[in-house]
Short mmCIF file of C-alpha atoms in Angstrom, two decimals:
data_model
loop_
_atom_site.label_atom_id
_atom_site.label_comp_id
_atom_site.label_asym_id
_atom_site.label_seq_id
_atom_site.Cartn_x
_atom_site.Cartn_y
_atom_site.Cartn_z
CA MET A 1 0.00 0.00 0.00
CA LYS A 2 1.24 3.45 -0.86
CA ALA A 3 1.93 5.87 2.02
CA LEU A 4 -0.14 9.03 2.23
CA GLY A 5 1.80 12.12 1.33
CA PHE A 6 3.02 14.09 -1.58
CA SER A 7 5.85 13.09 -3.72
CA SER A 8 7.87 15.38 -5.88
CA LEU A 9 6.56 13.63 -8.94
CA GLU A 10 3.00 14.86 -8.39
CA PHE A 11 3.96 18.58 -8.88
CA LYS A 12 5.98 18.22 -12.08
CA GLY A 13 3.33 19.56 -14.43
CA LEU A 14 2.13 22.44 -12.17
CA ARG A 15 3.42 25.98 -12.31
CA ALA A 16 3.51 28.46 -9.42
CA PHE A 17 4.63 32.00 -8.74
CA SER A 18 8.14 32.41 -7.51
CA LEU A 19 8.90 34.22 -4.27
CA VAL A 20 10.31 37.17 -6.25
CA GLU A 21 7.06 37.54 -8.24
CA VAL A 22 4.90 37.40 -5.10
CA THR A 23 7.11 40.00 -3.37
CA ALA A 24 6.95 42.31 -6.40
CA ALA A 25 3.15 42.01 -6.56
CA LEU A 26 2.82 42.77 -2.85
CA GLY A 27 5.12 45.79 -3.23
CA ILE A 28 3.04 47.20 -6.10
CA PHE A 29 -0.22 46.57 -4.17
CA THR A 30 1.14 48.22 -1.00
CA THR A 31 2.43 51.27 -2.90
CA THR A 32 -0.93 51.69 -4.66
CA MET A 33 -2.87 51.43 -1.40
CA LEU A 34 -0.62 53.99 0.33
CA LEU A 35 -1.14 56.42 -2.54
CA LEU A 36 -4.91 55.96 -2.39
CA VAL A 37 -4.99 56.41 1.39
CA GLY A 38 -2.97 59.59 0.94
CA LEU A 39 -5.79 61.05 -1.18
CA VAL A 40 -8.41 60.68 1.58
CA PRO A 41 -7.50 63.89 3.50
CA THR A 42 -7.61 65.86 0.25
CA GLY A 43 -11.07 64.47 -0.52
CA VAL A 44 -12.34 65.22 2.98
CA GLN A 45 -11.04 68.82 2.82
CA SER A 46 -12.55 69.29 -0.63
CA ASN A 47 -15.89 68.02 0.68
CA ARG A 48 -15.72 70.40 3.66
CA ASP A 49 -14.89 73.37 1.41
CA THR A 50 -17.74 72.54 -0.95
CA PHE A 51 -20.16 72.25 1.97
CA ASP A 52 -19.12 75.66 3.34
CA ASP A 53 -19.38 77.26 -0.12
CA THR A 54 -22.87 75.84 -0.57
CA GLN A 55 -23.94 76.96 2.92
CA ALA A 56 -22.64 80.49 2.22
CA ALA A 57 -24.56 80.65 -1.07
CA ASN A 58 -27.71 79.43 0.67
CA LEU A 59 -27.22 81.99 3.44
CA ALA A 60 -26.73 84.77 0.89
CA SER A 61 -29.95 83.72 -0.85
CA LEU A 62 -31.76 83.82 2.49
CA VAL A 63 -30.49 87.35 3.24
CA VAL A 64 -31.37 88.60 -0.26
CA ALA A 65 -34.90 87.20 -0.02
CA ASP A 66 -35.30 88.55 3.50
CA LEU A 67 -34.25 92.10 2.65
CA ARG A 68 -36.23 92.17 -0.59
CA SER A 69 -39.40 90.93 1.08
CA ALA A 70 -39.45 93.71 3.70
CA GLY A 71 -41.27 96.22 1.52
CA SER A 72 -43.51 93.74 -0.23
CA ILE A 73 -45.06 92.18 2.88
CA GLY A 74 -46.46 95.47 4.14
CA SER A 75 -43.89 95.76 6.91
CA LYS A 76 -40.81 97.90 7.02
CA ASP A 77 -38.85 95.22 8.88
CA SER A 78 -37.39 92.21 7.14
CA PRO A 79 -39.05 89.03 8.47
CA ILE A 80 -35.90 87.13 9.53
CA LEU A 81 -33.26 89.74 10.34
CA LYS A 82 -35.79 92.29 11.64
CA PHE A 83 -33.80 94.94 9.78
CA ASN A 84 -35.81 98.09 9.06
CA VAL A 85 -35.45 98.41 5.30
CA GLY A 86 -38.55 100.57 4.83
CA ASN A 87 -37.08 103.57 6.64
CA LEU A 88 -33.92 103.43 4.51
CA HIS A 89 -35.82 104.40 1.39
CA ASN A 90 -36.85 107.66 3.06
CA ALA A 91 -33.58 108.32 4.90
CA SER A 92 -31.48 111.39 4.23
CA ASP A 93 -28.37 111.11 2.09
CA SER A 94 -26.17 111.51 5.17
CA ALA A 95 -27.44 108.11 6.42
CA PHE A 96 -25.65 106.30 3.58
CA PRO A 97 -23.80 104.05 3.24
CA VAL A 98 -25.42 101.84 5.87
CA ARG A 99 -23.18 99.06 7.23
CA ARG A 100 -24.54 96.08 9.14
CA THR A 101 -23.08 92.79 10.35
CA TYR A 102 -25.08 89.73 11.32
CA TYR A 103 -23.81 86.41 12.61
CA PHE A 104 -25.41 83.09 11.74
CA SER A 105 -25.24 79.67 13.31
CA GLU A 106 -25.01 76.51 11.20
CA THR A 107 -28.82 76.42 11.17
CA PHE A 108 -28.95 80.05 9.90
CA ASP A 109 -30.18 81.38 13.23
CA PRO A 110 -29.39 85.14 12.96
CA SER A 111 -27.89 87.31 15.67
CA ALA A 112 -26.54 90.84 15.83
CA SER A 113 -23.79 89.63 18.18
CA LEU A 114 -21.28 86.83 17.83
CA ASP A 115 -22.68 84.40 20.42
CA ASN A 116 -26.27 85.46 21.06
CA HIS A 117 -28.29 82.82 19.19
CA THR A 118 -31.66 81.46 20.28
CA SER A 119 -30.52 77.98 19.24
CA GLY A 120 -27.65 78.11 21.74
CA VAL A 121 -25.15 77.27 19.00
CA GLY A 122 -22.23 79.61 18.31
CA SER A 123 -21.77 81.62 15.14
CA GLN A 124 -20.44 79.86 12.07
CA TYR A 125 -20.90 82.52 9.38
CA ARG A 126 -20.60 86.30 9.28
CA ALA A 127 -22.71 88.38 6.89
CA ASP A 128 -21.54 91.95 6.26
CA PHE A 129 -23.62 94.16 4.06
CA ILE A 130 -23.27 97.70 2.83
CA ILE A 131 -26.37 99.47 1.55
CA ARG A 132 -26.05 102.45 -0.78
CA ARG A 133 -28.66 104.55 -2.47
CA GLU A 134 -28.63 104.37 -6.25
CA ALA A 135 -29.34 108.09 -6.63
CA PRO A 136 -29.14 110.97 -4.12
CA THR A 137 -32.87 111.15 -3.59
CA SER A 138 -35.36 109.47 -1.31
CA MET A 139 -37.34 108.46 -4.37
CA ALA A 140 -34.53 106.37 -5.84
CA PRO A 141 -36.06 103.28 -7.46
CA GLN A 142 -33.82 100.91 -5.52
CA LEU A 143 -31.12 100.50 -2.92
CA GLU A 144 -27.84 98.80 -3.82
CA VAL A 145 -26.56 96.12 -1.44
CA ASN A 146 -23.13 94.53 -1.36
CA LEU A 147 -23.29 91.35 0.77
CA THR A 148 -20.26 89.36 1.89
CA VAL A 149 -20.62 86.06 3.76
CA SER A 150 -17.40 84.81 5.37
CA TRP A 151 -16.36 82.07 7.76
CA PRO A 152 -15.35 81.55 10.49
CA ALA A 153 -17.59 84.22 11.98
CA GLN A 154 -15.02 85.43 14.51
CA LEU A 155 -12.80 86.95 11.80
CA ASP A 156 -13.50 90.27 10.10
CA PRO A 157 -12.77 90.22 6.34
CA ASN A 158 -12.32 94.00 6.44
CA ILE A 159 -9.28 93.79 8.73
CA ALA A 160 -6.14 93.09 6.73
CA SER A 161 -4.41 91.08 9.49
CA GLU A 162 -7.38 88.65 9.68
CA GLN A 163 -7.89 88.15 5.94
CA ALA A 164 -5.32 85.35 5.64
CA ALA A 165 -7.02 83.29 8.37
CA ILE A 166 -10.47 83.39 6.74
CA ASN A 167 -11.47 79.96 5.45
CA GLY A 168 -13.84 81.23 2.81
CA GLN A 169 -15.82 84.15 1.50
CA TYR A 170 -18.85 84.57 -0.77
CA SER A 171 -19.88 87.97 -2.16
CA ILE A 172 -22.98 89.07 -4.02
CA PHE A 173 -24.35 92.39 -5.24
CA PHE A 174 -28.13 92.91 -5.41
CA THR A 175 -30.77 95.63 -5.23
CA ILE A 176 -33.79 96.21 -3.01
CA PRO A 177 -36.71 97.81 -4.81
CA ASN A 178 -38.16 100.95 -3.23
CA PRO A 179 -41.92 100.49 -2.81
CA ASN A 180 -42.24 104.28 -2.41
CA ALA A 181 -40.53 105.12 -5.73
CA ILE A 182 -42.61 106.82 -8.38
CA ASP A 183 -42.73 104.89 -11.66
CA GLU A 184 -42.14 107.14 -14.62
#
């Protein structure tokens, strides 16, 4: 009876990878995996930047809609910011330009101060706007607004020493129609 086991004759027709080939394949696989893992922080940062850019654009849209709706809803105050836009249309020329800063949490909860949010969450975004009158008359058809949303909220984009530390900034120019203007 033949003993159980393998003899060298049984493997003659089979081919296998050599130790050098296996080592080379493992080296290539390891190098590729390290390169791919190295891309993860770049992807995460890109995702974070895109999220902040989108949030800033959404916040700017909210502020634009809020300020524009003040005159059309029959109130002089904007519904979200409670900013009195109606009185600006009748203000004297010496009142311009009007500068305001609002701070917003991640949920767009507005506040006139850095940490005074009803949600209890700190400020994430800063919205600075400058309002100018289109013409030197109270019957100007519209007010011009330059809005800049920046983050983090603690830094002022108008101070040169803080500009380098700002993570991002989104600017938009828009107008607020004057409901008191006379159509010609």
